[in-house]
CSV table of C-alpha atoms (C1' of nucleotides) in Angstrom, one decimal:
chain,number,residue,atom,x,y,z
A,1,MET,CA,-4.9,49.2,27.5
A,2,THR,CA,-7.0,49.5,24.4
A,3,ILE,CA,-3.6,48.6,22.6
A,4,SER,CA,-2.2,45.7,23.8
A,5,THR,CA,-6.1,44.2,23.7
A,6,ARG,CA,-6.2,44.9,19.8
A,7,LYS,CA,-2.6,43.0,19.6
A,8,GLU,CA,-4.4,40.1,21.7
A,9,ARG,CA,-7.1,39.9,19.6
A,10,GLN,CA,-5.0,40.4,16.3
A,11,LYS,CA,-3.0,37.5,17.4
A,12,GLU,CA,-5.9,35.3,18.2
A,13,GLU,CA,-7.5,36.3,14.8
A,14,LEU,CA,-4.5,35.0,13.4
A,15,LYS,CA,-4.4,32.1,15.2
A,16,GLY,CA,-8.0,31.1,14.0
A,17,LYS,CA,-6.9,31.7,10.5
A,18,ILE,CA,-4.2,29.0,11.0
A,19,LEU,CA,-6.7,26.4,12.2
A,20,GLN,CA,-9.6,27.3,9.4
A,21,ALA,CA,-6.8,26.7,6.8
A,22,ALA,CA,-5.4,23.9,8.6
A,23,LYS,CA,-9.3,22.5,8.6
A,24,GLU,CA,-10.0,22.8,5.4
A,25,LEU,CA,-6.9,21.0,3.9
A,26,PHE,CA,-7.0,18.0,5.8
A,27,MET,CA,-10.8,17.7,5.0
A,28,GLN,CA,-9.9,18.2,1.7
A,29,LYS,CA,-6.1,16.3,1.5
A,30,GLY,CA,-6.0,14.5,4.3
A,31,PHE,CA,-3.6,15.1,7.5
A,32,GLU,CA,-0.8,13.7,5.6
A,33,ASP,CA,-0.8,15.9,2.2
A,34,THR,CA,-1.0,19.1,4.0
A,35,SER,CA,2.0,20.7,4.6
A,36,ILE,CA,2.7,23.7,6.9
A,37,ARG,CA,4.0,25.0,3.9
A,38,ASN,CA,0.3,24.6,2.1
A,39,ILE,CA,-1.5,26.0,5.1
A,40,ALA,CA,0.8,29.1,5.2
A,41,GLU,CA,0.5,30.1,1.4
A,42,LYS,CA,-3.4,29.8,2.0
A,43,ILE,CA,-3.3,32.7,4.7
A,44,GLU,CA,-0.4,34.3,2.9
A,45,TYR,CA,2.0,33.8,5.9
A,46,SER,CA,5.4,32.7,5.4
A,47,PRO,CA,5.6,29.0,7.0
A,48,THR,CA,7.8,29.6,10.1
A,49,THR,CA,4.9,32.2,11.6
A,50,ILE,CA,2.7,28.9,11.9
A,51,TYR,CA,5.5,27.8,14.2
A,52,LEU,CA,5.2,31.0,16.5
A,53,TYR,CA,1.3,30.2,17.2
A,54,PHE,CA,1.7,26.3,17.3
A,55,LYS,CA,4.5,23.8,18.7
A,56,ASP,CA,4.5,21.9,15.5
A,57,LYS,CA,1.8,20.3,12.8
A,58,ASP,CA,0.6,17.9,15.7
A,59,ASP,CA,-0.1,20.9,17.7
A,60,ILE,CA,-2.7,22.2,15.1
A,61,PHE,CA,-4.0,18.8,14.9
A,62,CYS,CA,-4.7,18.7,18.9
A,63,GLU,CA,-6.2,22.0,18.4
A,64,LEU,CA,-8.4,20.7,15.6
A,65,HIS,CA,-9.2,17.5,17.9
A,66,ARG,CA,-10.9,19.6,20.7
A,67,GLU,CA,-12.8,21.2,17.8
A,68,GLY,CA,-14.2,18.4,16.9
A,69,PHE,CA,-15.4,16.9,20.1
A,70,SER,CA,-16.8,20.0,20.7
A,71,LEU,CA,-18.9,19.9,17.4
A,72,LEU,CA,-19.6,16.3,18.5
A,73,ASN,CA,-21.0,17.8,21.9
A,74,GLN,CA,-23.0,20.4,19.9
A,75,TYR,CA,-24.7,17.3,17.9
A,76,PHE,CA,-25.8,15.5,21.3
A,77,ARG,CA,-26.9,18.8,23.0
A,78,PRO,CA,-30.3,19.0,22.0
A,79,LEU,CA,-30.8,15.2,22.8
A,80,ALA,CA,-30.6,16.4,26.4
A,81,HIS,CA,-33.9,17.3,27.0
A,82,VAL,CA,-35.4,13.6,25.2
A,83,SER,CA,-36.6,12.3,28.5
A,84,ASN,CA,-37.2,8.5,27.5
A,85,PRO,CA,-33.4,7.3,27.9
A,86,TYR,CA,-33.9,4.4,25.6
A,87,GLU,CA,-35.2,7.4,22.8
A,88,ARG,CA,-32.4,9.1,23.7
A,89,LEU,CA,-29.8,6.6,23.1
A,90,LYS,CA,-31.3,6.0,19.8
A,91,ALA,CA,-31.2,9.7,18.9
A,92,ILE,CA,-27.4,9.3,20.1
A,93,ASN,CA,-26.3,6.9,17.4
A,94,LYS,CA,-28.4,8.8,15.0
A,95,ALA,CA,-26.3,11.7,15.9
A,96,TYR,CA,-23.4,10.3,15.8
A,97,ILE,CA,-23.7,8.5,12.4
A,98,SER,CA,-25.0,11.8,11.2
A,99,PHE,CA,-22.1,13.5,12.7
A,100,ALA,CA,-19.5,11.1,11.1
A,101,MET,CA,-21.1,11.3,7.8
A,102,GLU,CA,-21.3,14.9,7.7
A,103,ASN,CA,-17.7,15.6,8.7
A,104,GLY,CA,-16.2,12.5,7.3
A,105,GLU,CA,-12.8,14.3,7.4
A,106,LEU,CA,-13.2,15.8,11.0
A,107,TYR,CA,-14.5,12.2,12.3
A,108,ASP,CA,-11.5,10.8,10.7
A,109,LEU,CA,-9.5,13.4,12.7
A,110,MET,CA,-11.0,12.5,15.7
A,111,PHE,CA,-11.0,8.5,15.4
A,112,ILE,CA,-9.3,7.0,12.9
A,113,ILE,CA,-6.0,9.2,12.3
A,114,ASN,CA,-3.2,7.6,14.2
A,115,SER,CA,-0.1,10.0,13.7
A,116,PRO,CA,0.0,12.3,16.8
A,117,MET,CA,-2.7,10.8,19.2
A,118,LYS,CA,0.6,9.7,21.0
A,119,SER,CA,1.0,13.4,22.1
A,120,ILE,CA,-2.8,13.8,22.9
A,121,GLN,CA,-2.5,10.5,25.1
A,122,LYS,CA,0.1,12.6,27.0
A,123,ASP,CA,-2.0,15.8,27.1
A,124,GLU,CA,-4.6,14.7,29.1
A,125,SER,CA,-6.1,18.0,30.2
A,126,ASP,CA,-7.3,18.4,26.6
A,127,TRP,CA,-9.4,14.8,26.3
A,128,GLU,CA,-12.3,17.0,28.2
A,129,GLU,CA,-14.4,17.2,25.7
A,130,GLY,CA,-14.0,13.8,24.6
A,131,LYS,CA,-15.1,12.7,27.8
A,132,ARG,CA,-18.3,14.6,28.0
A,133,ALA,CA,-19.2,13.2,24.5
A,134,PHE,CA,-18.6,9.5,26.0
A,135,SER,CA,-20.3,10.0,29.6
A,136,PHE,CA,-23.1,11.6,28.1
A,137,LEU,CA,-23.3,8.2,26.7
A,138,VAL,CA,-22.8,5.9,29.5
A,139,ASN,CA,-25.1,8.1,31.0
A,140,THR,CA,-28.1,7.2,29.0
A,141,VAL,CA,-27.0,3.5,29.1
A,142,GLN,CA,-26.9,3.7,32.4
A,143,GLN,CA,-30.5,5.3,32.7
A,144,CYS,CA,-31.4,2.7,30.7
A,145,ILE,CA,-30.3,-0.1,32.5
A,146,ASP,CA,-32.3,1.8,35.5
A,147,ALA,CA,-35.6,2.1,33.4
A,148,GLY,CA,-35.5,-1.9,33.4
A,149,TYR,CA,-33.2,-2.0,29.6
A,150,PHE,CA,-30.5,-4.4,29.0
A,151,LYS,CA,-31.3,-6.6,31.8
A,152,ASN,CA,-28.5,-8.3,33.2
A,153,MET,CA,-25.9,-6.5,31.3
A,154,GLN,CA,-23.1,-4.0,32.4
A,155,VAL,CA,-23.2,-0.8,31.7
A,156,GLU,CA,-19.7,-0.5,30.4
A,157,VAL,CA,-20.4,-3.3,27.9
A,158,VAL,CA,-23.9,-2.0,26.8
A,159,ALA,CA,-22.2,1.5,26.5
A,160,PHE,CA,-18.7,0.3,24.5
A,161,THR,CA,-21.0,-2.1,22.4
A,162,VAL,CA,-23.1,0.7,20.8
A,163,TRP,CA,-20.1,2.8,20.7
A,164,SER,CA,-18.0,-0.4,18.9
A,165,MET,CA,-21.4,-0.2,16.4
A,166,VAL,CA,-21.8,3.0,15.3
A,167,HIS,CA,-18.0,3.8,14.8
A,168,GLY,CA,-17.7,0.6,13.4
A,169,ILE,CA,-20.6,1.3,10.7
A,170,ALA,CA,-18.9,5.0,10.7
A,171,SER,CA,-15.2,4.4,9.7
A,172,LEU,CA,-16.2,1.2,7.5
A,173,GLU,CA,-17.8,4.1,5.5
A,174,ILE,CA,-15.2,6.6,5.6
A,175,ARG,CA,-13.1,4.2,4.8
A,176,ASN,CA,-14.8,2.6,1.8
A,177,ARG,CA,-14.4,-0.9,3.4
A,178,CYS,CA,-17.8,-1.5,3.0
A,179,PRO,CA,-19.0,-3.9,0.2
A,180,VAL,CA,-22.2,-4.7,1.5
A,181,VAL,CA,-24.2,-1.2,1.5
A,182,GLU,CA,-23.5,0.6,-1.8
A,183,ASN,CA,-24.6,2.8,-4.0
A,184,LEU,CA,-26.3,5.3,-1.2
A,185,ASN,CA,-26.5,8.7,-0.9
A,186,GLU,CA,-25.1,10.3,2.6
A,187,LYS,CA,-28.3,10.9,4.2
A,188,ASP,CA,-30.0,7.4,3.1
A,189,LEU,CA,-26.4,5.9,4.3
A,190,ALA,CA,-26.6,7.6,7.9
A,191,LEU,CA,-30.5,6.7,8.1
A,192,LYS,CA,-30.0,3.1,7.2
A,193,ALA,CA,-26.8,2.6,9.7
A,194,SER,CA,-28.7,4.4,12.5
A,195,ASP,CA,-32.0,1.9,11.8
A,196,MET,CA,-29.8,-0.6,11.7
A,197,VAL,CA,-28.3,-0.3,15.0
A,198,ASN,CA,-31.3,0.7,16.6
A,199,GLU,CA,-33.2,-2.6,15.2
A,200,ILE,CA,-30.0,-4.2,16.9
A,201,LEU,CA,-30.7,-2.3,20.5
A,202,ASP,CA,-34.7,-3.2,20.2
A,203,ARG,CA,-33.3,-7.1,20.1
A,204,MET,CA,-30.9,-6.6,22.4
A,205,HIS,CA,-33.0,-5.4,25.2
A,206,LYS,CA,-35.9,-7.7,24.6
A,207,LYS,CA,-34.6,-10.9,26.3
B,1,MET,CA,16.2,-23.1,-19.3
B,2,THR,CA,17.8,-23.8,-15.7
B,3,ILE,CA,19.8,-20.6,-16.0
B,4,SER,CA,16.6,-18.2,-16.7
B,5,THR,CA,14.5,-20.2,-14.2
B,6,ARG,CA,17.3,-19.3,-11.8
B,7,LYS,CA,17.1,-15.8,-12.4
B,8,GLU,CA,13.6,-15.7,-12.2
B,9,ARG,CA,13.7,-17.3,-8.8
B,10,GLN,CA,16.3,-14.9,-7.6
B,11,LYS,CA,14.0,-12.1,-8.7
B,12,GLU,CA,11.4,-13.7,-7.0
B,13,GLU,CA,13.4,-13.8,-3.9
B,14,LEU,CA,14.7,-10.1,-3.6
B,15,LYS,CA,11.0,-9.1,-4.1
B,16,GLY,CA,10.2,-11.4,-1.1
B,17,LYS,CA,13.1,-9.7,0.9
B,18,ILE,CA,11.6,-6.6,0.1
B,19,LEU,CA,8.0,-7.4,1.0
B,20,GLN,CA,9.4,-8.8,4.0
B,21,ALA,CA,11.6,-5.9,5.2
B,22,ALA,CA,8.5,-2.9,4.3
B,23,LYS,CA,6.1,-5.2,6.5
B,24,GLU,CA,8.2,-5.8,9.5
B,25,LEU,CA,9.3,-1.9,9.2
B,26,PHE,CA,5.5,-0.9,8.6
B,27,MET,CA,4.5,-3.0,11.5
B,28,GLN,CA,7.2,-1.5,13.8
B,29,LYS,CA,6.6,2.2,12.6
B,30,GLY,CA,3.8,2.8,10.8
B,31,PHE,CA,3.4,3.2,7.2
B,32,GLU,CA,3.9,6.9,7.0
B,33,ASP,CA,7.0,6.8,9.1
B,34,THR,CA,8.5,4.1,7.2
B,35,SER,CA,10.7,5.4,4.3
B,36,ILE,CA,11.9,3.7,0.8
B,37,ARG,CA,15.2,4.5,2.3
B,38,ASN,CA,14.7,2.5,5.3
B,39,ILE,CA,13.2,-0.7,3.3
B,40,ALA,CA,16.4,-0.1,0.9
B,41,GLU,CA,19.0,0.1,4.2
B,42,LYS,CA,17.5,-3.1,5.5
B,43,ILE,CA,17.8,-5.2,2.8
B,44,GLU,CA,21.3,-3.7,2.0
B,45,TYR,CA,20.3,-2.8,-1.6
B,46,SER,CA,19.8,0.8,-3.4
B,47,PRO,CA,16.8,2.9,-2.8
B,48,THR,CA,16.0,2.8,-6.2
B,49,THR,CA,16.5,-1.1,-6.6
B,50,ILE,CA,13.1,-1.4,-5.0
B,51,TYR,CA,11.6,0.8,-7.9
B,52,LEU,CA,12.4,-1.8,-10.0
B,53,TYR,CA,10.4,-4.4,-8.5
B,54,PHE,CA,7.3,-2.0,-7.7
B,55,LYS,CA,6.1,0.7,-9.3
B,56,ASP,CA,6.0,3.1,-5.9
B,57,LYS,CA,5.1,2.9,-2.1
B,58,ASP,CA,1.1,2.4,-2.5
B,59,ASP,CA,2.0,-0.7,-4.7
B,60,ILE,CA,4.4,-2.1,-1.7
B,61,PHE,CA,1.3,-1.6,0.1
B,62,CYS,CA,-0.8,-3.1,-1.9
B,63,GLU,CA,0.9,-6.4,-2.2
B,64,LEU,CA,0.8,-6.5,2.0
B,65,HIS,CA,-2.8,-5.9,2.0
B,66,ARG,CA,-3.4,-8.7,-0.2
B,67,GLU,CA,-1.0,-11.1,2.1
B,68,GLY,CA,-3.3,-10.0,5.0
B,69,PHE,CA,-6.4,-11.0,3.9
B,70,SER,CA,-4.8,-13.9,2.8
B,71,LEU,CA,-3.7,-14.2,6.4
B,72,LEU,CA,-7.2,-13.7,7.7
B,73,ASN,CA,-8.6,-16.2,5.8
B,74,GLN,CA,-5.9,-18.7,7.2
B,75,TYR,CA,-7.7,-17.7,10.8
B,76,PHE,CA,-10.8,-18.5,9.2
B,77,ARG,CA,-10.3,-21.4,7.3
B,78,PRO,CA,-10.1,-24.1,10.1
B,79,LEU,CA,-14.0,-22.8,11.1
B,80,ALA,CA,-15.1,-24.6,7.7
B,81,HIS,CA,-15.3,-27.5,10.0
B,82,VAL,CA,-17.6,-26.1,12.3
B,83,SER,CA,-20.8,-27.7,11.4
B,84,ASN,CA,-23.3,-25.3,13.6
B,85,PRO,CA,-23.4,-22.1,11.6
B,86,TYR,CA,-24.2,-20.4,14.6
B,87,GLU,CA,-21.5,-21.9,16.6
B,88,ARG,CA,-19.2,-21.1,13.5
B,89,LEU,CA,-20.5,-17.4,13.2
B,90,LYS,CA,-19.4,-16.6,16.8
B,91,ALA,CA,-16.3,-18.8,16.2
B,92,ILE,CA,-15.8,-16.0,13.2
B,93,ASN,CA,-16.0,-13.0,15.7
B,94,LYS,CA,-13.7,-14.5,17.8
B,95,ALA,CA,-11.2,-15.0,15.0
B,96,TYR,CA,-11.4,-11.6,14.2
B,97,ILE,CA,-11.0,-10.1,17.0
B,98,SER,CA,-8.2,-12.3,17.8
B,99,PHE,CA,-6.4,-11.8,14.2
B,100,ALA,CA,-6.6,-7.7,14.9
B,101,MET,CA,-5.1,-8.3,17.9
B,102,GLU,CA,-2.1,-10.3,17.1
B,103,ASN,CA,-1.3,-8.5,14.0
B,104,GLY,CA,-2.5,-4.9,15.1
B,105,GLU,CA,0.0,-3.5,12.5
B,106,LEU,CA,-1.5,-5.5,9.7
B,107,TYR,CA,-5.0,-4.9,10.7
B,108,ASP,CA,-4.4,-1.2,10.8
B,109,LEU,CA,-2.9,-1.4,7.2
B,110,MET,CA,-5.8,-3.6,5.8
B,111,PHE,CA,-8.6,-1.5,7.7
B,112,ILE,CA,-7.6,1.6,8.7
B,113,ILE,CA,-4.7,3.3,6.9
B,114,ASN,CA,-5.9,5.4,4.1
B,115,SER,CA,-3.5,6.4,1.5
B,116,PRO,CA,-3.0,3.9,-0.9
B,117,MET,CA,-6.6,2.8,-1.0
B,118,LYS,CA,-7.4,4.9,-4.0
B,119,SER,CA,-5.4,2.5,-6.1
B,120,ILE,CA,-6.6,-0.5,-4.6
B,121,GLN,CA,-10.1,0.3,-5.4
B,122,LYS,CA,-9.1,1.1,-8.8
B,123,ASP,CA,-7.4,-2.4,-9.3
B,124,GLU,CA,-10.4,-4.3,-8.2
B,125,SER,CA,-8.9,-7.2,-9.4
B,126,ASP,CA,-6.5,-7.6,-6.0
B,127,TRP,CA,-9.6,-7.6,-3.8
B,128,GLU,CA,-10.3,-11.1,-4.4
B,129,GLU,CA,-8.9,-12.5,-1.1
B,130,GLY,CA,-10.9,-9.5,0.9
B,131,LYS,CA,-14.1,-11.0,-1.0
B,132,ARG,CA,-13.5,-14.4,0.3
B,133,ALA,CA,-13.2,-13.2,3.8
B,134,PHE,CA,-16.6,-11.3,3.6
B,135,SER,CA,-18.6,-14.1,1.7
B,136,PHE,CA,-17.3,-16.4,4.4
B,137,LEU,CA,-19.1,-14.2,6.8
B,138,VAL,CA,-22.0,-13.4,4.8
B,139,ASN,CA,-22.6,-17.3,4.0
B,140,THR,CA,-22.6,-18.3,7.5
B,141,VAL,CA,-24.8,-15.8,8.5
B,142,GLN,CA,-27.3,-16.9,5.7
B,143,GLN,CA,-27.0,-20.4,6.5
B,144,CYS,CA,-27.8,-19.4,10.4
B,145,ILE,CA,-30.8,-17.8,9.1
B,146,ASP,CA,-31.8,-20.8,7.2
B,147,ALA,CA,-31.5,-22.4,10.4
B,148,GLY,CA,-34.0,-20.3,12.6
B,149,TYR,CA,-31.5,-18.0,13.7
B,150,PHE,CA,-32.3,-13.9,13.3
B,151,LYS,CA,-35.8,-14.2,12.3
B,152,ASN,CA,-37.0,-11.3,10.0
B,153,MET,CA,-33.7,-10.4,9.6
B,154,GLN,CA,-32.2,-9.3,6.0
B,155,VAL,CA,-28.7,-11.2,5.9
B,156,GLU,CA,-26.8,-8.4,5.0
B,157,VAL,CA,-28.0,-6.2,7.5
B,158,VAL,CA,-27.2,-9.2,9.8
B,159,ALA,CA,-23.4,-9.5,8.3
B,160,PHE,CA,-23.1,-5.6,8.0
B,161,THR,CA,-23.8,-5.3,11.7
B,162,VAL,CA,-21.6,-8.1,13.3
B,163,TRP,CA,-18.7,-6.9,10.9
B,164,SER,CA,-19.1,-3.4,12.0
B,165,MET,CA,-19.1,-4.7,15.8
B,166,VAL,CA,-16.0,-6.6,15.6
B,167,HIS,CA,-14.5,-3.9,13.5
B,168,GLY,CA,-15.4,-1.2,15.6
B,169,ILE,CA,-13.9,-2.6,18.6
B,170,ALA,CA,-10.7,-3.5,17.1
B,171,SER,CA,-10.2,-0.7,15.5
B,172,LEU,CA,-10.6,1.5,18.6
B,173,GLU,CA,-8.9,-0.7,20.1
B,174,ILE,CA,-5.6,-0.4,18.1
B,175,ARG,CA,-5.9,3.3,18.0
B,176,ASN,CA,-6.4,3.3,21.5
B,177,ARG,CA,-9.6,5.2,21.6
B,178,CYS,CA,-11.2,3.0,23.9
B,179,PRO,CA,-11.4,4.6,27.5
B,180,VAL,CA,-13.6,2.1,28.6
B,181,VAL,CA,-11.8,-1.2,28.7
B,182,GLU,CA,-8.7,-1.0,29.9
B,183,ASN,CA,-5.5,-2.6,32.0
B,184,LEU,CA,-6.3,-5.8,30.2
B,185,ASN,CA,-3.6,-7.6,28.1
B,186,GLU,CA,-4.0,-8.7,24.6
B,187,LYS,CA,-5.5,-12.1,25.0
B,188,ASP,CA,-7.8,-11.2,27.8
B,189,LEU,CA,-9.1,-8.1,25.6
B,190,ALA,CA,-9.4,-10.5,22.7
B,191,LEU,CA,-11.8,-12.9,24.6
B,192,LYS,CA,-13.6,-10.4,26.1
B,193,ALA,CA,-14.5,-8.2,23.2
B,194,SER,CA,-15.7,-11.6,21.6
B,195,ASP,CA,-17.6,-12.7,24.5
B,196,MET,CA,-19.3,-9.1,24.4
B,197,VAL,CA,-20.3,-9.6,20.6
B,198,ASN,CA,-21.2,-13.0,21.1
B,199,GLU,CA,-23.6,-12.1,24.1
B,200,ILE,CA,-25.3,-9.1,21.8
B,201,LEU,CA,-26.0,-12.3,19.1
B,202,ASP,CA,-27.8,-14.1,21.7
B,203,ARG,CA,-29.4,-11.5,22.4
B,204,MET,CA,-30.3,-10.2,19.0
B,205,HIS,CA,-31.9,-14.0,17.6
B,206,LYS,CA,-33.8,-14.4,20.6
B,207,LYS,CA,-36.3,-12.5,20.0
C,1,DT,C1',36.0,-11.8,-28.5
C,2,DA,C1',32.3,-8.0,-29.1
C,3,DA,C1',27.5,-6.7,-28.9
C,4,DC,C1',24.1,-6.5,-26.3
C,5,DT,C1',21.0,-7.0,-22.3
C,6,DA,C1',19.8,-6.8,-17.0
C,7,DA,C1',20.6,-5.5,-12.6
C,8,DC,C1',22.1,-2.3,-9.9
C,9,DT,C1',23.9,2.4,-8.6
C,10,DT,C1',25.0,7.4,-8.6
C,11,DA,C1',23.5,12.0,-8.5
C,12,DA,C1',19.5,14.9,-9.0
C,13,DC,C1',14.7,17.1,-8.4
C,14,DA,C1',11.2,19.1,-5.8
C,15,DC,C1',8.8,18.5,-2.2
C,16,DC,C1',8.8,18.1,3.3
C,17,DG,C1',9.2,19.5,8.7
C,18,DT,C1',11.1,22.4,11.9
C,19,DT,C1',15.0,25.9,13.5
C,20,DA,C1',18.7,29.8,13.9
C,21,DA,C1',19.4,34.2,12.4
C,22,DG,C1',18.4,38.5,10.3
C,23,DT,C1',14.8,42.1,9.6
C,24,DA,C1',11.7,45.7,10.0
C,25,DA,C1',7.7,48.0,12.1
C,26,DC,C1',5.8,48.9,16.1
C,27,DT,C1',6.1,50.7,21.4
C,28,DT,C1',8.4,52.6,25.1
C,29,DA,C1',11.4,55.6,27.8
C,30,DC,C1',14.5,59.5,28.0
D,1,DG,C1',11.8,64.0,19.3
D,2,DT,C1',14.8,60.7,18.8
D,3,DA,C1',17.3,56.0,20.8
D,4,DA,C1',16.7,51.8,22.7
D,5,DG,C1',13.7,48.2,23.0
D,6,DT,C1',10.6,44.7,21.5
D,7,DT,C1',7.2,42.1,18.8
D,8,DA,C1',6.2,39.7,14.7
D,9,DC,C1',7.4,38.2,11.0
D,10,DT,C1',11.2,36.5,7.2
D,11,DT,C1',14.7,34.5,4.7
D,12,DA,C1',17.9,30.9,4.7
D,13,DA,C1',19.2,26.6,5.7
D,14,DC,C1',19.5,21.0,7.2
D,15,DG,C1',18.4,16.9,7.0
D,16,DG,C1',14.9,14.4,6.0
D,17,DT,C1',11.0,12.4,1.9
D,18,DG,C1',9.3,10.0,-2.7
D,19,DT,C1',11.0,9.6,-7.1
D,20,DT,C1',13.2,9.6,-12.0
D,21,DA,C1',17.0,10.2,-15.6
D,22,DA,C1',21.2,9.0,-16.6
D,23,DG,C1',25.4,6.0,-15.6
D,24,DT,C1',27.9,1.4,-14.4
D,25,DT,C1',28.9,-3.1,-14.3
D,26,DA,C1',28.4,-7.7,-14.7
D,27,DG,C1',26.9,-11.4,-16.8
D,28,DT,C1',24.7,-13.4,-22.2
D,29,DT,C1',24.5,-14.4,-26.2
D,30,DA,C1',26.4,-14.2,-31.1
DNA sequence: TAACTAACTTAACACCGTTAAGTAACTTAC
DNA sequence: GTAAGTTACTTAACGGTGTTAAGTTAGTTA
């Protein structure tokens, strides 16, 4: 027993090492500019070994994608204890933007990078953590509406708008497509961005 | 004279053919999945010929990037005649989202694709059409504020928020990261999306 | 007609993702 | 305790990529 569990554990360890190396390289150089050979070199194994643990390069991506949503949910977790739903919604925005700014390349992996999305979409089972993050937002918006905020608005419309705003800000910032807000460090930018979004929210519900 | 101008024209024509082929292939298969060889094959020249007209693959990208903003400005141009600035702002949103939905891959090229952004950022001179599109938005927002809309809000904040919203919607849609709004055709989606944004706008300024 | 030049091509380099076949170490069975 | 079998890994290769150096061919100029 102990012998085969050791083997199991060692396999798991190597898989973890591959993921760690891939993550670092993806974040450093981006997905396209990271080769299987680069990852292999980093962990001091031959490139083909990686194919014993992952189907292909996209498979590694999917695993990290899942990890990303798991981390996002960790940003969200403490906010579950904010009892006022509107305050919680604002906190979600702030957390989301902080997550995006602090984990730019991971965010990139989750929401911007194109290539292996095809495979993720087919494999709906892996999307779980993503759905969890999103339903946390939707539920919070629903509770806001129940509490009298966002009068006469559909929950999906509000949720999608909020998400669009924060994603828009985050992705424009990450891609440097944003010629307006400049010369700010990461933390100030996250603050300013979430302040902006939350100001809009205030104006939205005070009809 | 006529002989060298003919040569000049022929060179320009071939350059145009390369751009056209590259554009079609980028839109069809994406930037990364299009090779110089693919482009060369399409125009029935050898791959190396392309390097006589463009420095590298990124250089082709930059040229198309410029074209994209030029096209966006064409979507915007008719709106200059909308005299009411608030109506114009709403029209800008609608036009922007329509542009994104109708030219998904081009939009992708302009705002989402990562790779050669480095070179664009160094070459600030090429960014002109982009700046023009953005200042059309900023000027319109400024005129809205002058006309009493968006009381107590900074022009940059409003402009950036608007842009974030429409970009957020457009890019989530283009990347299929949007589990809420589904089962709609392109046109209905653009309509629904711009309605959403414009409803938010209405709520923003009626403080 | 000879030299020159511009436009294009051939062949190659060093990389890429991926796979088939081979090897070496360890585990199991007799 | 040795033979057979399995597991974990590597070597070598295929067909692709972006890019460049060197070569060719046709048209222009002197």
